[in-house]
Amino acid sequence: RDHLGLGPGVFVPRPETEMVAQLAIDALRAVASDAPIAVDLGTGSGAIALAMATEVPHSRVFAAENSVDAFVWTRQNVDRVSAGNVTLAFIDLADAFGELDGTVSVVASNPPYVPDDAIPRDPEVRLFDPPAALYGGPDGLDAVRQLSRVGLRLGHPGATIVIEHGEWQGAAIREILTNDGWRSAATHPDLTRRDRATTAIRP
């Protein structure tokens, strides 16, 4: 976390994001391939993508971001870490990386997940984090619904999806994923025992 540059329009990486990154890294390490492919959708500062790229150096990581402010910082972070195995694209989630359809082993995301009308508890979130990085529609799950569909498009059978979310959203996210056809949806608590990430396996 220390070496990531952060600026306006970038979601500040928090400890729960490190947990999500670790889940993604573990899934990527387990892939029986000499060049597994991972995608980080809505990469923000690049934290998850860079963690995967540096911890699994034989992987190829593709990161998508559609906020101009965030993209500029992500570009600088990728360059600073000199992660040659990261490809960064300025693209919307829905259209991201069509050329990778059916080839991706790990799809990771820290999507906007705060319901539109909820006021975040942490004042630094409320004051400084950009709305586009926070709010996810009336129930906060619009981006997750999109991620589920995009993950099915990108992933090969057996691929893992890893989604960071708010502490009360695990059951709803497991339901979205399961209804879309994902298997073995599971929610993982962080160090403070709050549910902060859900994973599932592509059929």
mmCIF file with all atom_site columns, C-alpha atoms in Angstrom, residues 36-139:
data_model
loop_
_atom_site.group_PDB
_atom_site.id
_atom_site.type_symbol
_atom_site.label_atom_id
_atom_site.label_alt_id
_atom_site.label_comp_id
_atom_site.label_asym_id
_atom_site.label_entity_id
_atom_site.label_seq_id
_atom_site.pdbx_PDB_ins_code
_atom_site.Cartn_x
_atom_site.Cartn_y
_atom_site.Cartn_z
_atom_site.occupancy
_atom_site.B_iso_or_equiv
_atom_site.pdbx_formal_charge
_atom_site.auth_seq_id
_atom_site.auth_comp_id
_atom_site.auth_asym_id
_atom_site.auth_atom_id
_atom_site.pdbx_PDB_model_num
ATOM 1   C CA . PRO A 1 36  ? -2.498  -17.366 -16.322 1.00 0.00 ? 36  PRO A CA 1
ATOM 2   C CA . ILE A 1 37  ? -4.620  -14.313 -17.104 1.00 0.00 ? 37  ILE A CA 1
ATOM 3   C CA . ALA A 1 38  ? -6.275  -12.100 -14.508 1.00 0.00 ? 38  ALA A CA 1
ATOM 4   C CA . VAL A 1 39  ? -8.509  -9.067  -14.906 1.00 0.00 ? 39  VAL A CA 1
ATOM 5   C CA . ASP A 1 40  ? -9.122  -6.243  -12.409 1.00 0.00 ? 40  ASP A CA 1
ATOM 6   C CA . LEU A 1 41  ? -12.304 -4.387  -13.336 1.00 0.00 ? 41  LEU A CA 1
ATOM 7   C CA . GLY A 1 42  ? -12.574 -0.804  -12.101 1.00 0.00 ? 42  GLY A CA 1
ATOM 8   C CA . THR A 1 43  ? -9.001  -0.894  -10.889 1.00 0.00 ? 43  THR A CA 1
ATOM 9   C CA . GLY A 1 44  ? -8.920  2.582   -9.285  1.00 0.00 ? 44  GLY A CA 1
ATOM 10  C CA . SER A 1 45  ? -5.407  3.093   -7.934  1.00 0.00 ? 45  SER A CA 1
ATOM 11  C CA . GLY A 1 46  ? -4.365  -0.225  -9.462  1.00 0.00 ? 46  GLY A CA 1
ATOM 12  C CA . ALA A 1 47  ? -3.918  -1.835  -6.033  1.00 0.00 ? 47  ALA A CA 1
ATOM 13  C CA . ILE A 1 48  ? -5.447  -5.231  -6.819  1.00 0.00 ? 48  ILE A CA 1
ATOM 14  C CA . ALA A 1 49  ? -4.000  -5.474  -10.333 1.00 0.00 ? 49  ALA A CA 1
ATOM 15  C CA . LEU A 1 50  ? -0.494  -4.553  -9.152  1.00 0.00 ? 50  LEU A CA 1
ATOM 16  C CA . ALA A 1 51  ? -0.693  -6.958  -6.219  1.00 0.00 ? 51  ALA A CA 1
ATOM 17  C CA . MET A 1 52  ? -1.577  -9.819  -8.575  1.00 0.00 ? 52  MET A CA 1
ATOM 18  C CA . ALA A 1 53  ? 1.061   -8.817  -11.115 1.00 0.00 ? 53  ALA A CA 1
ATOM 19  C CA . THR A 1 54  ? 3.904   -8.545  -8.615  1.00 0.00 ? 54  THR A CA 1
ATOM 20  C CA . GLU A 1 55  ? 2.988   -11.558 -6.459  1.00 0.00 ? 55  GLU A CA 1
ATOM 21  C CA . VAL A 1 56  ? 2.349   -13.831 -9.462  1.00 0.00 ? 56  VAL A CA 1
ATOM 22  C CA . PRO A 1 57  ? 4.988   -12.562 -11.881 1.00 0.00 ? 57  PRO A CA 1
ATOM 23  C CA . HIS A 1 58  ? 4.299   -15.234 -14.506 1.00 0.00 ? 58  HIS A CA 1
ATOM 24  C CA . SER A 1 59  ? 0.713   -14.008 -14.838 1.00 0.00 ? 59  SER A CA 1
ATOM 25  C CA . ARG A 1 60  ? -0.676  -11.481 -17.288 1.00 0.00 ? 60  ARG A CA 1
ATOM 26  C CA . VAL A 1 61  ? -2.928  -8.910  -15.638 1.00 0.00 ? 61  VAL A CA 1
ATOM 27  C CA . PHE A 1 62  ? -5.378  -6.679  -17.460 1.00 0.00 ? 62  PHE A CA 1
ATOM 28  C CA . ALA A 1 63  ? -6.818  -3.702  -15.574 1.00 0.00 ? 63  ALA A CA 1
ATOM 29  C CA . ALA A 1 64  ? -9.801  -1.602  -16.667 1.00 0.00 ? 64  ALA A CA 1
ATOM 30  C CA . GLU A 1 65  ? -10.720 1.859   -15.416 1.00 0.00 ? 65  GLU A CA 1
ATOM 31  C CA . ASN A 1 66  ? -13.250 4.320   -16.847 1.00 0.00 ? 66  ASN A CA 1
ATOM 32  C CA . SER A 1 67  ? -12.608 7.352   -14.643 1.00 0.00 ? 67  SER A CA 1
ATOM 33  C CA . VAL A 1 68  ? -10.176 9.832   -16.171 1.00 0.00 ? 68  VAL A CA 1
ATOM 34  C CA . ASP A 1 69  ? -8.887  10.976  -12.775 1.00 0.00 ? 69  ASP A CA 1
ATOM 35  C CA . ALA A 1 70  ? -8.296  7.451   -11.532 1.00 0.00 ? 70  ALA A CA 1
ATOM 36  C CA . PHE A 1 71  ? -6.782  6.322   -14.826 1.00 0.00 ? 71  PHE A CA 1
ATOM 37  C CA . VAL A 1 72  ? -4.043  8.950   -14.687 1.00 0.00 ? 72  VAL A CA 1
ATOM 38  C CA . TRP A 1 73  ? -2.981  7.753   -11.226 1.00 0.00 ? 73  TRP A CA 1
ATOM 39  C CA . THR A 1 74  ? -3.220  4.100   -12.148 1.00 0.00 ? 74  THR A CA 1
ATOM 40  C CA . ARG A 1 75  ? -0.975  4.727   -15.148 1.00 0.00 ? 75  ARG A CA 1
ATOM 41  C CA . GLN A 1 76  ? 1.629   6.351   -12.883 1.00 0.00 ? 76  GLN A CA 1
ATOM 42  C CA . ASN A 1 77  ? 1.415   3.516   -10.361 1.00 0.00 ? 77  ASN A CA 1
ATOM 43  C CA . VAL A 1 78  ? 1.845   0.841   -13.026 1.00 0.00 ? 78  VAL A CA 1
ATOM 44  C CA . ASP A 1 79  ? 4.829   2.713   -14.418 1.00 0.00 ? 79  ASP A CA 1
ATOM 45  C CA . ARG A 1 80  ? 6.344   3.242   -10.975 1.00 0.00 ? 80  ARG A CA 1
ATOM 46  C CA . VAL A 1 81  ? 6.050   -0.414  -10.013 1.00 0.00 ? 81  VAL A CA 1
ATOM 47  C CA . SER A 1 82  ? 7.332   -1.192  -13.534 1.00 0.00 ? 82  SER A CA 1
ATOM 48  C CA . ALA A 1 83  ? 5.013   -4.159  -13.713 1.00 0.00 ? 83  ALA A CA 1
ATOM 49  C CA . GLY A 1 84  ? 5.616   -5.215  -17.303 1.00 0.00 ? 84  GLY A CA 1
ATOM 50  C CA . ASN A 1 85  ? 2.902   -7.862  -17.047 1.00 0.00 ? 85  ASN A CA 1
ATOM 51  C CA . VAL A 1 86  ? 0.105   -5.318  -16.485 1.00 0.00 ? 86  VAL A CA 1
ATOM 52  C CA . THR A 1 87  ? -1.997  -4.017  -19.368 1.00 0.00 ? 87  THR A CA 1
ATOM 53  C CA . LEU A 1 88  ? -4.075  -0.986  -18.444 1.00 0.00 ? 88  LEU A CA 1
ATOM 54  C CA . ALA A 1 89  ? -7.114  0.006   -20.507 1.00 0.00 ? 89  ALA A CA 1
ATOM 55  C CA . PHE A 1 90  ? -9.373  3.049   -20.318 1.00 0.00 ? 90  PHE A CA 1
ATOM 56  C CA . ILE A 1 91  ? -12.629 1.209   -20.887 1.00 0.00 ? 91  ILE A CA 1
ATOM 57  C CA . ASP A 1 92  ? -16.044 0.635   -19.366 1.00 0.00 ? 92  ASP A CA 1
ATOM 58  C CA . LEU A 1 93  ? -16.690 -2.572  -17.454 1.00 0.00 ? 93  LEU A CA 1
ATOM 59  C CA . ALA A 1 94  ? -19.315 -3.866  -19.847 1.00 0.00 ? 94  ALA A CA 1
ATOM 60  C CA . ASP A 1 95  ? -17.014 -3.716  -22.868 1.00 0.00 ? 95  ASP A CA 1
ATOM 61  C CA . ALA A 1 96  ? -13.744 -4.603  -21.164 1.00 0.00 ? 96  ALA A CA 1
ATOM 62  C CA . PHE A 1 97  ? -11.300 -6.954  -22.866 1.00 0.00 ? 97  PHE A CA 1
ATOM 63  C CA . GLY A 1 98  ? -13.498 -8.735  -25.408 1.00 0.00 ? 98  GLY A CA 1
ATOM 64  C CA . GLU A 1 99  ? -10.320 -10.230 -26.847 1.00 0.00 ? 99  GLU A CA 1
ATOM 65  C CA . LEU A 1 100 ? -9.897  -12.191 -23.592 1.00 0.00 ? 100 LEU A CA 1
ATOM 66  C CA . ASP A 1 101 ? -13.364 -13.751 -23.586 1.00 0.00 ? 101 ASP A CA 1
ATOM 67  C CA . GLY A 1 102 ? -13.231 -17.295 -22.236 1.00 0.00 ? 102 GLY A CA 1
ATOM 68  C CA . THR A 1 103 ? -9.522  -17.167 -21.315 1.00 0.00 ? 103 THR A CA 1
ATOM 69  C CA . VAL A 1 104 ? -9.412  -15.427 -17.912 1.00 0.00 ? 104 VAL A CA 1
ATOM 70  C CA . SER A 1 105 ? -8.654  -17.384 -14.716 1.00 0.00 ? 105 SER A CA 1
ATOM 71  C CA . VAL A 1 106 ? -9.300  -14.680 -12.112 1.00 0.00 ? 106 VAL A CA 1
ATOM 72  C CA . VAL A 1 107 ? -11.734 -11.763 -12.338 1.00 0.00 ? 107 VAL A CA 1
ATOM 73  C CA . ALA A 1 108 ? -11.272 -9.356  -9.418  1.00 0.00 ? 108 ALA A CA 1
ATOM 74  C CA . SER A 1 109 ? -13.049 -6.129  -8.579  1.00 0.00 ? 109 SER A CA 1
ATOM 75  C CA . ASN A 1 110 ? -13.563 -3.578  -5.866  1.00 0.00 ? 110 ASN A CA 1
ATOM 76  C CA . PRO A 1 111 ? -16.714 -2.113  -7.453  1.00 0.00 ? 111 PRO A CA 1
ATOM 77  C CA . PRO A 1 112 ? -18.811 0.826   -6.284  1.00 0.00 ? 112 PRO A CA 1
ATOM 78  C CA . TYR A 1 113 ? -21.027 -0.785  -3.658  1.00 0.00 ? 113 TYR A CA 1
ATOM 79  C CA . VAL A 1 114 ? -22.549 1.899   -1.443  1.00 0.00 ? 114 VAL A CA 1
ATOM 80  C CA . PRO A 1 115 ? -26.318 2.317   -1.982  1.00 0.00 ? 115 PRO A CA 1
ATOM 81  C CA . ASP A 1 116 ? -27.038 5.707   -3.511  1.00 0.00 ? 116 ASP A CA 1
ATOM 82  C CA . ASP A 1 117 ? -28.807 7.020   -0.424  1.00 0.00 ? 117 ASP A CA 1
ATOM 83  C CA . ALA A 1 118 ? -26.411 5.678   2.201   1.00 0.00 ? 118 ALA A CA 1
ATOM 84  C CA . ILE A 1 119 ? -23.988 8.049   3.868   1.00 0.00 ? 119 ILE A CA 1
ATOM 85  C CA . PRO A 1 120 ? -20.678 6.301   4.553   1.00 0.00 ? 120 PRO A CA 1
ATOM 86  C CA . ARG A 1 121 ? -19.790 5.999   8.221   1.00 0.00 ? 121 ARG A CA 1
ATOM 87  C CA . ASP A 1 122 ? -16.168 7.062   7.773   1.00 0.00 ? 122 ASP A CA 1
ATOM 88  C CA . PRO A 1 123 ? -15.869 10.840  7.354   1.00 0.00 ? 123 PRO A CA 1
ATOM 89  C CA . GLU A 1 124 ? -12.816 10.503  5.113   1.00 0.00 ? 124 GLU A CA 1
ATOM 90  C CA . VAL A 1 125 ? -14.849 8.323   2.758   1.00 0.00 ? 125 VAL A CA 1
ATOM 91  C CA . ARG A 1 126 ? -17.770 10.717  2.750   1.00 0.00 ? 126 ARG A CA 1
ATOM 92  C CA . LEU A 1 127 ? -15.581 13.746  2.160   1.00 0.00 ? 127 LEU A CA 1
ATOM 93  C CA . PHE A 1 128 ? -12.841 12.531  -0.117  1.00 0.00 ? 128 PHE A CA 1
ATOM 94  C CA . ASP A 1 129 ? -13.703 9.401   -2.064  1.00 0.00 ? 129 ASP A CA 1
ATOM 95  C CA . PRO A 1 130 ? -15.190 10.137  -5.481  1.00 0.00 ? 130 PRO A CA 1
ATOM 96  C CA . PRO A 1 131 ? -18.910 9.334   -5.893  1.00 0.00 ? 131 PRO A CA 1
ATOM 97  C CA . ALA A 1 132 ? -18.260 7.200   -8.988  1.00 0.00 ? 132 ALA A CA 1
ATOM 98  C CA . ALA A 1 133 ? -16.039 4.926   -6.890  1.00 0.00 ? 133 ALA A CA 1
ATOM 99  C CA . LEU A 1 134 ? -18.587 4.587   -4.102  1.00 0.00 ? 134 LEU A CA 1
ATOM 100 C CA . TYR A 1 135 ? -22.179 4.430   -5.188  1.00 0.00 ? 135 TYR A CA 1
ATOM 101 C CA . GLY A 1 136 ? -23.725 1.428   -6.897  1.00 0.00 ? 136 GLY A CA 1
ATOM 102 C CA . GLY A 1 137 ? -27.368 2.224   -7.565  1.00 0.00 ? 137 GLY A CA 1
ATOM 103 C CA . PRO A 1 138 ? -30.418 2.003   -5.303  1.00 0.00 ? 138 PRO A CA 1
ATOM 104 C CA . ASP A 1 139 ? -29.283 -1.165  -3.513  1.00 0.00 ? 139 ASP A CA 1
#
